[in-house]
Amino acid sequence: MTELGGLIARRIALTGPISLADFMAEALGHPRLGYYRRAVPVGAAGDFTTAPEISQMFGELIGAWLAERWLAMGRPSPVRLVELGPGRGTLMADALRATRGVPGFHAAIDLHLVDTNAPMREAQRAALHAYNPTWHERFDEVPAGPLLLVANEFFDALPVRQFHRTAKGWRERMVGLDEQGGLRLALAPGTTPFASLLAEADEGAEAELSEAGRALAGAIGTRIARDGGWALIIDYGLESAGRAASLQAVRRHQGAGILDRPGETDLSAHVDFAALAAAAGVPAFGPVGQGEFLRRLGLLERAQALKRNAKAAQADAIDAASARLIAPEQMGTLFRVLALGDGKSAPPAGFTDIPSDEALSDQ
């Protein structure tokens, strides 16, 4: 058992079983031993690879979307440009490089990064030092003002509660101890007080609920309603993903047990986009599949532009990256995109068949 696993086991021995949400919060966010406090999870040497690491086209198109929304908002200055969980800073670096030709945009940007991972902050600093970013532990630390926010693969790592429908009603799945003092899963003995938030289902059904995700979406929506702005949420999940048990663990790009080696294993769950949209309380667009969204923003045209000056091997790599981002059997339908807006601007690109007229120029 890891050091953090031992601390969690000691907590359970003293106070009783804890929810999976509490376990996730400790395993991922413990101040000293949490996975996202000390691991470098992204890339071949980490535990997973995100879309910005696959191709520069992803960040470029997200940058074009953000710049178009800034124009639609009336070019506010300053505008708080915020990324939740920015990884190595790759997405934001590509987005800002691609939008340097948008008049006034970079001069208006006040860049804020929300991340608790010290090693990743150093990578972000190296990638984005020219833009003078400010770092925060939580979104609510970001100063007031018009908002442009992007969250790519962030909500999936927020803690979830998990439930099982028994003959006597919904019961919550808890983390307790086995006879040897190791961690194990078990159902709470009584029905859950969260039953009113769960849909009716047959015996044997599973469900998940992310209080943290709903709370953060609500905070983003409140900020947008008050100060104006837009948020783009990209993650894996379904339009209403809370009706199944999706929590999974990954270590070194391989599946692992949910309770296996806490603090050294990534944990994530499908995002319930309908719940986020409802919690935000502002106009929402989507969700649409990532593949559909990127096609509408011009990914295939951008790929062709990059291939014009590419060697054969480079062109093949561009095609492979495009397929990985948009193909249905890869990230194209598993990942989905949701936009939240202030209701004052024109509808955003990527959620209709009308492409943005502020298309990314060839660079």
Tab-separated table of C-alpha atoms in Angstrom:
chain	number	residue	atom	x	y	z
A	1	MET	CA	0.000	0.000	0.000
A	2	THR	CA	1.229	3.500	-0.763
A	3	GLU	CA	1.840	6.048	1.980
A	4	LEU	CA	-1.366	7.834	0.998
A	5	GLY	CA	-3.258	4.550	0.959
A	6	GLY	CA	-2.111	3.966	4.517
A	7	LEU	CA	-3.331	7.414	5.573
A	8	ILE	CA	-6.725	6.783	3.979
A	9	ALA	CA	-6.979	3.380	5.669
A	10	ARG	CA	-6.144	4.978	9.020
A	11	ARG	CA	-8.850	7.599	8.485
A	12	ILE	CA	-11.419	4.897	7.715
A	13	ALA	CA	-10.363	2.858	10.771
A	14	LEU	CA	-10.928	5.909	12.975
A	15	THR	CA	-14.082	7.424	11.473
A	16	GLY	CA	-15.704	4.729	9.320
A	17	PRO	CA	-16.181	4.174	5.563
A	18	ILE	CA	-15.881	7.167	3.223
A	19	SER	CA	-17.580	7.923	-0.084
A	20	LEU	CA	-15.820	7.342	-3.383
A	21	ALA	CA	-15.909	11.125	-3.808
A	22	ASP	CA	-13.932	11.570	-0.595
A	23	PHE	CA	-11.523	8.848	-1.691
A	24	MET	CA	-10.999	10.570	-5.058
A	25	ALA	CA	-10.464	13.923	-3.398
A	26	GLU	CA	-7.709	12.424	-1.250
A	27	ALA	CA	-6.150	10.230	-3.948
A	28	LEU	CA	-5.946	13.073	-6.472
A	29	GLY	CA	-5.721	16.186	-4.330
A	30	HIS	CA	-4.023	15.378	-1.001
A	31	PRO	CA	-1.787	18.410	-0.301
A	32	ARG	CA	1.416	16.377	-0.235
A	33	LEU	CA	0.714	12.951	-1.716
A	34	GLY	CA	-2.176	13.486	-4.149
A	35	TYR	CA	-1.738	12.367	-7.732
A	36	TYR	CA	-2.360	15.814	-9.211
A	37	ARG	CA	-0.098	17.457	-6.661
A	38	ARG	CA	3.088	15.680	-7.593
A	39	ALA	CA	2.756	13.483	-10.679
A	40	VAL	CA	3.514	14.533	-14.256
A	41	PRO	CA	0.575	12.658	-15.769
A	42	VAL	CA	0.545	13.896	-19.384
A	43	GLY	CA	2.541	12.396	-22.231
A	44	ALA	CA	4.272	9.141	-23.081
A	45	ALA	CA	6.087	9.065	-19.718
A	46	GLY	CA	2.877	9.797	-17.827
A	47	ASP	CA	-0.440	8.029	-17.587
A	48	PHE	CA	-2.459	9.547	-20.445
A	49	THR	CA	-2.200	11.730	-23.550
A	50	THR	CA	-4.544	14.676	-24.134
A	51	ALA	CA	-5.688	16.211	-27.422
A	52	PRO	CA	-3.291	19.203	-27.286
A	53	GLU	CA	-0.376	16.767	-27.044
A	54	ILE	CA	-1.599	14.912	-30.136
A	55	SER	CA	-1.549	17.872	-32.525
A	56	GLN	CA	-1.018	21.630	-32.552
A	57	MET	CA	-4.226	21.879	-34.592
A	58	PHE	CA	-6.342	21.269	-31.507
A	59	GLY	CA	-5.021	24.254	-29.587
A	60	GLU	CA	-4.999	26.437	-32.690
A	61	LEU	CA	-8.681	25.849	-33.352
A	62	ILE	CA	-9.574	26.403	-29.701
A	63	GLY	CA	-7.645	29.679	-29.900
A	64	ALA	CA	-9.627	30.727	-32.958
A	65	TRP	CA	-12.870	29.945	-31.134
A	66	LEU	CA	-11.840	32.002	-28.107
A	67	ALA	CA	-10.748	34.953	-30.253
A	68	GLU	CA	-14.037	34.873	-32.172
A	69	ARG	CA	-15.966	34.909	-28.899
A	70	TRP	CA	-13.923	37.904	-27.738
A	71	LEU	CA	-14.864	39.749	-30.918
A	72	ALA	CA	-18.512	38.751	-30.461
A	73	MET	CA	-18.424	40.117	-26.890
A	74	GLY	CA	-17.382	43.537	-28.191
A	75	ARG	CA	-13.618	43.236	-27.577
A	76	PRO	CA	-13.576	43.767	-23.785
A	77	SER	CA	-10.248	44.791	-22.259
A	78	PRO	CA	-9.059	43.332	-20.057
A	79	VAL	CA	-10.595	39.906	-20.544
A	80	ARG	CA	-9.760	37.124	-18.090
A	81	LEU	CA	-8.472	34.247	-20.220
A	82	VAL	CA	-8.639	31.205	-17.942
A	83	GLU	CA	-7.615	27.591	-18.414
A	84	LEU	CA	-8.577	24.950	-15.882
A	85	GLY	CA	-5.992	22.193	-15.643
A	86	PRO	CA	-3.628	23.473	-18.357
A	87	GLY	CA	-1.320	20.435	-18.408
A	88	ARG	CA	2.025	21.380	-19.915
A	89	GLY	CA	0.591	24.628	-21.268
A	90	THR	CA	0.506	23.170	-24.774
A	91	LEU	CA	-3.115	24.015	-25.573
A	92	MET	CA	-2.800	27.633	-24.457
A	93	ALA	CA	0.568	28.122	-26.155
A	94	ASP	CA	-0.857	26.874	-29.466
A	95	ALA	CA	-4.019	28.947	-29.000
A	96	LEU	CA	-2.090	32.155	-28.377
A	97	ARG	CA	0.378	31.561	-31.194
A	98	ALA	CA	-2.510	31.029	-33.611
A	99	THR	CA	-4.325	34.212	-32.547
A	100	ARG	CA	-1.455	36.678	-32.548
A	101	GLY	CA	-2.828	38.225	-35.750
A	102	VAL	CA	-6.229	39.096	-34.227
A	103	PRO	CA	-6.034	42.891	-33.708
A	104	GLY	CA	-6.169	43.849	-30.049
A	105	PHE	CA	-6.752	40.350	-28.695
A	106	HIS	CA	-3.396	39.723	-27.050
A	107	ALA	CA	-3.270	43.243	-25.640
A	108	ALA	CA	-6.624	42.600	-23.929
A	109	ILE	CA	-5.704	39.211	-22.439
A	110	ASP	CA	-5.108	38.739	-18.717
A	111	LEU	CA	-4.025	35.083	-18.507
A	112	HIS	CA	-4.966	32.932	-15.510
A	113	LEU	CA	-4.132	29.236	-14.999
A	114	VAL	CA	-5.901	27.084	-12.410
A	115	ASP	CA	-3.676	24.169	-11.384
A	116	THR	CA	-2.465	22.548	-8.166
A	117	ASN	CA	0.403	20.553	-9.710
A	118	ALA	CA	3.787	22.119	-8.955
A	119	PRO	CA	5.826	20.185	-11.582
A	120	MET	CA	3.246	20.990	-14.275
A	121	ARG	CA	3.272	24.667	-13.284
A	122	GLU	CA	6.948	24.756	-14.178
A	123	ALA	CA	6.180	23.354	-17.632
A	124	GLN	CA	3.409	25.930	-18.015
A	125	ARG	CA	5.783	28.699	-16.988
A	126	ALA	CA	8.258	27.637	-19.660
A	127	ALA	CA	5.569	27.491	-22.361
A	128	LEU	CA	3.685	30.674	-21.438
A	129	HIS	CA	6.128	33.019	-19.701
A	130	ALA	CA	5.771	35.600	-22.480
A	131	TYR	CA	2.108	36.078	-21.529
A	132	ASN	CA	2.732	36.696	-17.801
A	133	PRO	CA	0.237	34.146	-16.452
A	134	THR	CA	-1.102	34.159	-12.903
A	135	TRP	CA	-1.648	30.803	-11.172
A	136	HIS	CA	-4.482	29.855	-8.847
A	137	GLU	CA	-5.432	26.817	-6.799
A	138	ARG	CA	-9.166	27.369	-7.433
A	139	PHE	CA	-11.355	29.060	-10.035
A	140	ASP	CA	-12.931	31.377	-7.476
A	141	GLU	CA	-9.535	33.054	-7.017
A	142	VAL	CA	-9.652	34.435	-10.572
A	143	PRO	CA	-10.404	38.200	-10.469
A	144	ALA	CA	-13.786	39.503	-11.593
A	145	GLY	CA	-14.205	40.664	-15.176
A	146	PRO	CA	-15.280	39.444	-18.624
A	147	LEU	CA	-14.339	35.779	-18.962
A	148	LEU	CA	-13.009	33.448	-21.629
A	149	LEU	CA	-12.510	29.999	-20.103
A	150	VAL	CA	-11.413	26.658	-21.483
A	151	ALA	CA	-11.400	23.349	-19.601
A	152	ASN	CA	-10.029	20.384	-21.533
A	153	GLU	CA	-10.125	17.063	-19.659
A	154	PHE	CA	-10.636	18.779	-16.309
A	155	PHE	CA	-14.162	17.918	-15.164
A	156	ASP	CA	-13.555	14.176	-15.590
A	157	ALA	CA	-11.086	14.240	-12.680
A	158	LEU	CA	-13.478	15.895	-10.215
A	159	PRO	CA	-14.763	13.567	-7.458
A	160	VAL	CA	-17.908	11.528	-8.075
A	161	ARG	CA	-20.244	9.650	-5.790
A	162	GLN	CA	-21.370	6.246	-7.043
A	163	PHE	CA	-24.685	4.492	-6.352
A	164	HIS	CA	-26.240	1.053	-6.809
A	165	ARG	CA	-29.998	0.440	-7.059
A	166	THR	CA	-31.054	-2.323	-4.681
A	167	ALA	CA	-34.508	-3.756	-4.017
A	168	LYS	CA	-34.811	-1.261	-1.154
A	169	GLY	CA	-33.649	1.804	-3.096
A	170	TRP	CA	-30.445	3.601	-4.075
A	171	ARG	CA	-27.439	2.859	-1.873
A	172	GLU	CA	-24.102	4.626	-2.077
A	173	ARG	CA	-20.906	2.724	-2.817
A	174	MET	CA	-18.379	3.416	-0.072
A	175	VAL	CA	-14.699	2.720	0.584
A	176	GLY	CA	-14.093	0.648	3.693
A	177	LEU	CA	-11.539	-1.847	4.998
A	178	ASP	CA	-11.248	-5.585	4.504
A	179	GLU	CA	-10.215	-8.047	7.213
A	180	GLN	CA	-6.533	-7.431	6.494
A	181	GLY	CA	-6.881	-3.647	6.740
A	182	GLY	CA	-6.767	-3.079	2.980
A	183	LEU	CA	-9.165	-0.833	1.080
A	184	ARG	CA	-12.344	-2.353	-0.349
A	185	LEU	CA	-15.652	-1.237	-1.868
A	186	ALA	CA	-18.991	-1.912	-0.191
A	187	LEU	CA	-22.516	-0.532	-0.237
A	188	ALA	CA	-23.773	1.661	2.580
A	189	PRO	CA	-26.353	-0.200	4.721
A	190	GLY	CA	-29.131	2.359	4.244
A	191	THR	CA	-30.624	4.262	1.331
A	192	THR	CA	-28.808	7.408	0.265
A	193	PRO	CA	-30.045	10.946	0.960
A	194	PHE	CA	-29.061	11.719	-2.644
A	195	ALA	CA	-31.872	9.496	-3.978
A	196	SER	CA	-33.955	12.539	-4.981
A	197	LEU	CA	-31.199	13.545	-7.418
A	198	LEU	CA	-31.105	10.136	-9.095
A	199	ALA	CA	-33.448	8.934	-11.808
A	200	GLU	CA	-35.809	6.020	-11.277
A	201	ALA	CA	-34.154	2.792	-12.348
A	202	ASP	CA	-34.490	-0.975	-12.136
A	203	GLU	CA	-32.764	-3.012	-9.478
A	204	GLY	CA	-29.100	-3.493	-10.337
A	205	ALA	CA	-28.705	-0.107	-12.050
A	206	GLU	CA	-25.673	2.087	-11.368
A	207	ALA	CA	-25.417	5.876	-11.178
A	208	GLU	CA	-22.836	8.598	-10.540
A	209	LEU	CA	-23.105	12.140	-9.262
A	210	SER	CA	-20.410	14.826	-9.193
A	211	GLU	CA	-21.217	17.479	-6.624
A	212	ALA	CA	-17.871	19.143	-7.332
A	213	GLY	CA	-18.572	19.298	-11.074
A	214	ARG	CA	-21.991	20.835	-10.559
A	215	ALA	CA	-20.630	23.343	-8.061
A	216	LEU	CA	-17.843	24.450	-10.408
A	217	ALA	CA	-20.232	24.741	-13.373
A	218	GLY	CA	-22.496	26.847	-11.159
A	219	ALA	CA	-19.595	29.125	-10.206
A	220	ILE	CA	-18.618	29.548	-13.860
A	221	GLY	CA	-22.220	30.301	-14.806
A	222	THR	CA	-22.542	32.862	-12.020
A	223	ARG	CA	-19.381	34.613	-13.205
A	224	ILE	CA	-20.580	34.651	-16.823
A	225	ALA	CA	-24.009	35.964	-15.874
A	226	ARG	CA	-22.458	38.738	-13.768
A	227	ASP	CA	-19.455	39.801	-15.843
A	228	GLY	CA	-20.150	38.405	-19.318
A	229	GLY	CA	-18.119	35.863	-21.190
A	230	TRP	CA	-17.910	32.316	-22.514
A	231	ALA	CA	-16.654	28.943	-21.351
A	232	LEU	CA	-15.707	25.911	-23.436
A	233	ILE	CA	-15.739	22.508	-21.716
A	234	ILE	CA	-14.192	19.540	-23.555
A	235	ASP	CA	-14.193	16.130	-21.936
A	236	TYR	CA	-15.204	12.537	-22.349
A	237	GLY	CA	-18.686	11.466	-21.438
A	238	LEU	CA	-22.266	11.550	-22.655
A	239	GLU	CA	-25.007	14.157	-22.823
A	240	SER	CA	-26.323	12.653	-19.588
A	241	ALA	CA	-23.569	10.420	-18.268
A	242	GLY	CA	-24.635	9.956	-14.660
A	243	ARG	CA	-26.758	6.857	-15.291
A	244	ALA	CA	-23.927	4.348	-15.197
A	245	ALA	CA	-20.769	3.550	-13.257
A	246	SER	CA	-17.887	4.953	-15.299
A	247	LEU	CA	-15.179	5.652	-12.717
A	248	GLN	CA	-11.910	4.203	-13.954
A	249	ALA	CA	-8.242	4.154	-13.010
A	250	VAL	CA	-5.186	4.414	-15.272
A	251	ARG	CA	-1.510	4.041	-14.476
A	252	ARG	CA	1.234	4.147	-17.110
A	253	HIS	CA	-1.351	4.093	-19.911
A	254	GLN	CA	-2.831	0.836	-18.575
A	255	GLY	CA	-6.064	0.151	-16.705
A	256	ALA	CA	-5.774	-0.325	-12.964
A	257	GLY	CA	-8.001	-0.971	-9.969
A	258	ILE	CA	-9.860	2.056	-8.601
A	259	LEU	CA	-8.360	1.529	-5.133
A	260	ASP	CA	-4.946	0.476	-6.437
A	261	ARG	CA	-1.977	2.561	-5.230
A	262	PRO	CA	-3.720	5.811	-4.215
A	263	GLY	CA	-1.713	8.890	-5.152
A	264	GLU	CA	0.076	7.063	-7.974
A	265	THR	CA	-2.968	6.258	-10.125
A	266	ASP	CA	-5.145	8.583	-12.205
A	267	LEU	CA	-8.887	8.449	-11.531
A	268	SER	CA	-11.553	9.819	-13.865
A	269	ALA	CA	-15.251	9.449	-14.665
A	270	HIS	CA	-17.505	10.305	-17.578
A	271	VAL	CA	-18.768	13.883	-17.469
A	272	ASP	CA	-22.516	14.471	-17.193
A	273	PHE	CA	-22.848	17.418	-19.591
A	274	ALA	CA	-26.576	17.830	-18.996
A	275	ALA	CA	-25.924	18.240	-15.279
A	276	LEU	CA	-23.197	20.833	-15.933
A	277	ALA	CA	-25.431	22.837	-18.274
A	278	ALA	CA	-28.275	22.797	-15.753
A	279	ALA	CA	-26.004	23.809	-12.885
A	280	ALA	CA	-24.474	26.685	-14.860
A	281	GLY	CA	-27.835	28.378	-15.318
A	282	VAL	CA	-26.749	30.322	-18.421
A	283	PRO	CA	-27.327	29.654	-22.139
A	284	ALA	CA	-25.635	26.384	-23.144
A	285	PHE	CA	-24.698	25.064	-26.584
A	286	GLY	CA	-24.126	21.378	-27.209
A	287	PRO	CA	-22.762	19.072	-26.228
A	288	VAL	CA	-21.547	17.956	-29.638
A	289	GLY	CA	-18.944	15.338	-30.433
A	290	GLN	CA	-15.364	16.560	-30.509
A	291	GLY	CA	-14.985	15.331	-34.077
A	292	GLU	CA	-18.019	17.251	-35.277
A	293	PHE	CA	-16.922	20.366	-33.377
A	294	LEU	CA	-13.391	20.352	-34.799
A	295	ARG	CA	-14.614	19.701	-38.335
A	296	ARG	CA	-16.926	22.704	-38.081
A	297	LEU	CA	-14.019	24.842	-36.905
A	298	GLY	CA	-11.975	23.785	-39.938
A	299	LEU	CA	-9.647	21.028	-38.731
A	300	LEU	CA	-9.512	19.256	-42.088
A	301	GLU	CA	-8.718	22.512	-43.883
A	302	ARG	CA	-6.030	23.308	-41.313
A	303	ALA	CA	-4.538	19.845	-41.808
A	304	GLN	CA	-4.356	20.414	-45.561
A	305	ALA	CA	-2.631	23.764	-45.011
A	306	LEU	CA	-0.017	22.141	-42.769
A	307	LYS	CA	0.555	19.340	-45.273
A	308	ARG	CA	1.328	21.692	-48.147
A	309	ASN	CA	4.882	22.235	-46.904
A	310	ALA	CA	5.282	18.896	-45.160
A	311	LYS	CA	7.424	15.919	-46.131
A	312	ALA	CA	5.725	12.587	-46.698
A	313	ALA	CA	6.346	11.301	-43.165
A	314	GLN	CA	5.138	14.590	-41.690
A	315	ALA	CA	2.001	14.509	-43.845
A	316	ASP	CA	1.265	10.977	-42.646
A	317	ALA	CA	1.676	12.119	-39.047
A	318	ILE	CA	-0.741	15.016	-39.629
A	319	ASP	CA	-3.317	12.617	-41.108
A	320	ALA	CA	-2.885	10.235	-38.175
A	321	ALA	CA	-3.321	13.059	-35.662
A	322	SER	CA	-6.424	14.329	-37.477
A	323	ALA	CA	-7.966	10.870	-37.379
A	324	ARG	CA	-7.182	10.449	-33.711
A	325	LEU	CA	-8.895	13.754	-32.879
A	326	ILE	CA	-12.038	13.367	-34.996
A	327	ALA	CA	-12.575	9.718	-35.975
A	328	PRO	CA	-15.663	8.193	-34.304
A	329	GLU	CA	-13.728	5.123	-33.213
A	330	GLN	CA	-11.086	7.282	-31.512
A	331	MET	CA	-11.733	10.659	-29.781
A	332	GLY	CA	-14.367	11.965	-32.184
A	333	THR	CA	-17.482	10.791	-30.379
A	334	LEU	CA	-16.223	9.733	-26.947
A	335	PHE	CA	-15.143	13.311	-26.254
A	336	ARG	CA	-17.806	16.010	-26.294
A	337	VAL	CA	-17.862	19.797	-26.237
A	338	LEU	CA	-20.160	22.134	-24.299
A	339	ALA	CA	-20.201	25.933	-24.484
A	340	LEU	CA	-21.640	28.223	-21.818
A	341	GLY	CA	-22.343	31.851	-22.711
A	342	ASP	CA	-23.772	35.123	-21.521
A	343	GLY	CA	-26.695	35.130	-23.952
A	344	LYS	CA	-25.716	38.523	-25.357
A	345	SER	CA	-23.429	37.441	-28.198
A	346	ALA	CA	-24.253	35.631	-31.434
A	347	PRO	CA	-24.294	31.798	-31.178
A	348	PRO	CA	-20.787	30.324	-31.139
A	349	ALA	CA	-19.062	28.505	-33.977
A	350	GLY	CA	-18.808	24.737	-33.813
A	351	PHE	CA	-22.336	24.085	-32.607
A	352	THR	CA	-24.147	24.741	-35.887
A	353	ASP	CA	-23.326	24.099	-39.516
A	354	ILE	CA	-22.284	27.746	-39.917
A	355	PRO	CA	-18.487	28.042	-39.656
A	356	SER	CA	-16.884	30.963	-37.885
A	357	ASP	CA	-16.065	33.893	-40.190
A	358	GLU	CA	-13.021	34.545	-38.010
A	359	ALA	CA	-11.342	31.402	-39.344
A	360	LEU	CA	-7.789	30.596	-38.419
A	361	SER	CA	-5.444	31.961	-41.052
A	362	ASP	CA	-2.627	29.785	-42.396
A	363	GLN	CA	0.412	30.299	-40.223
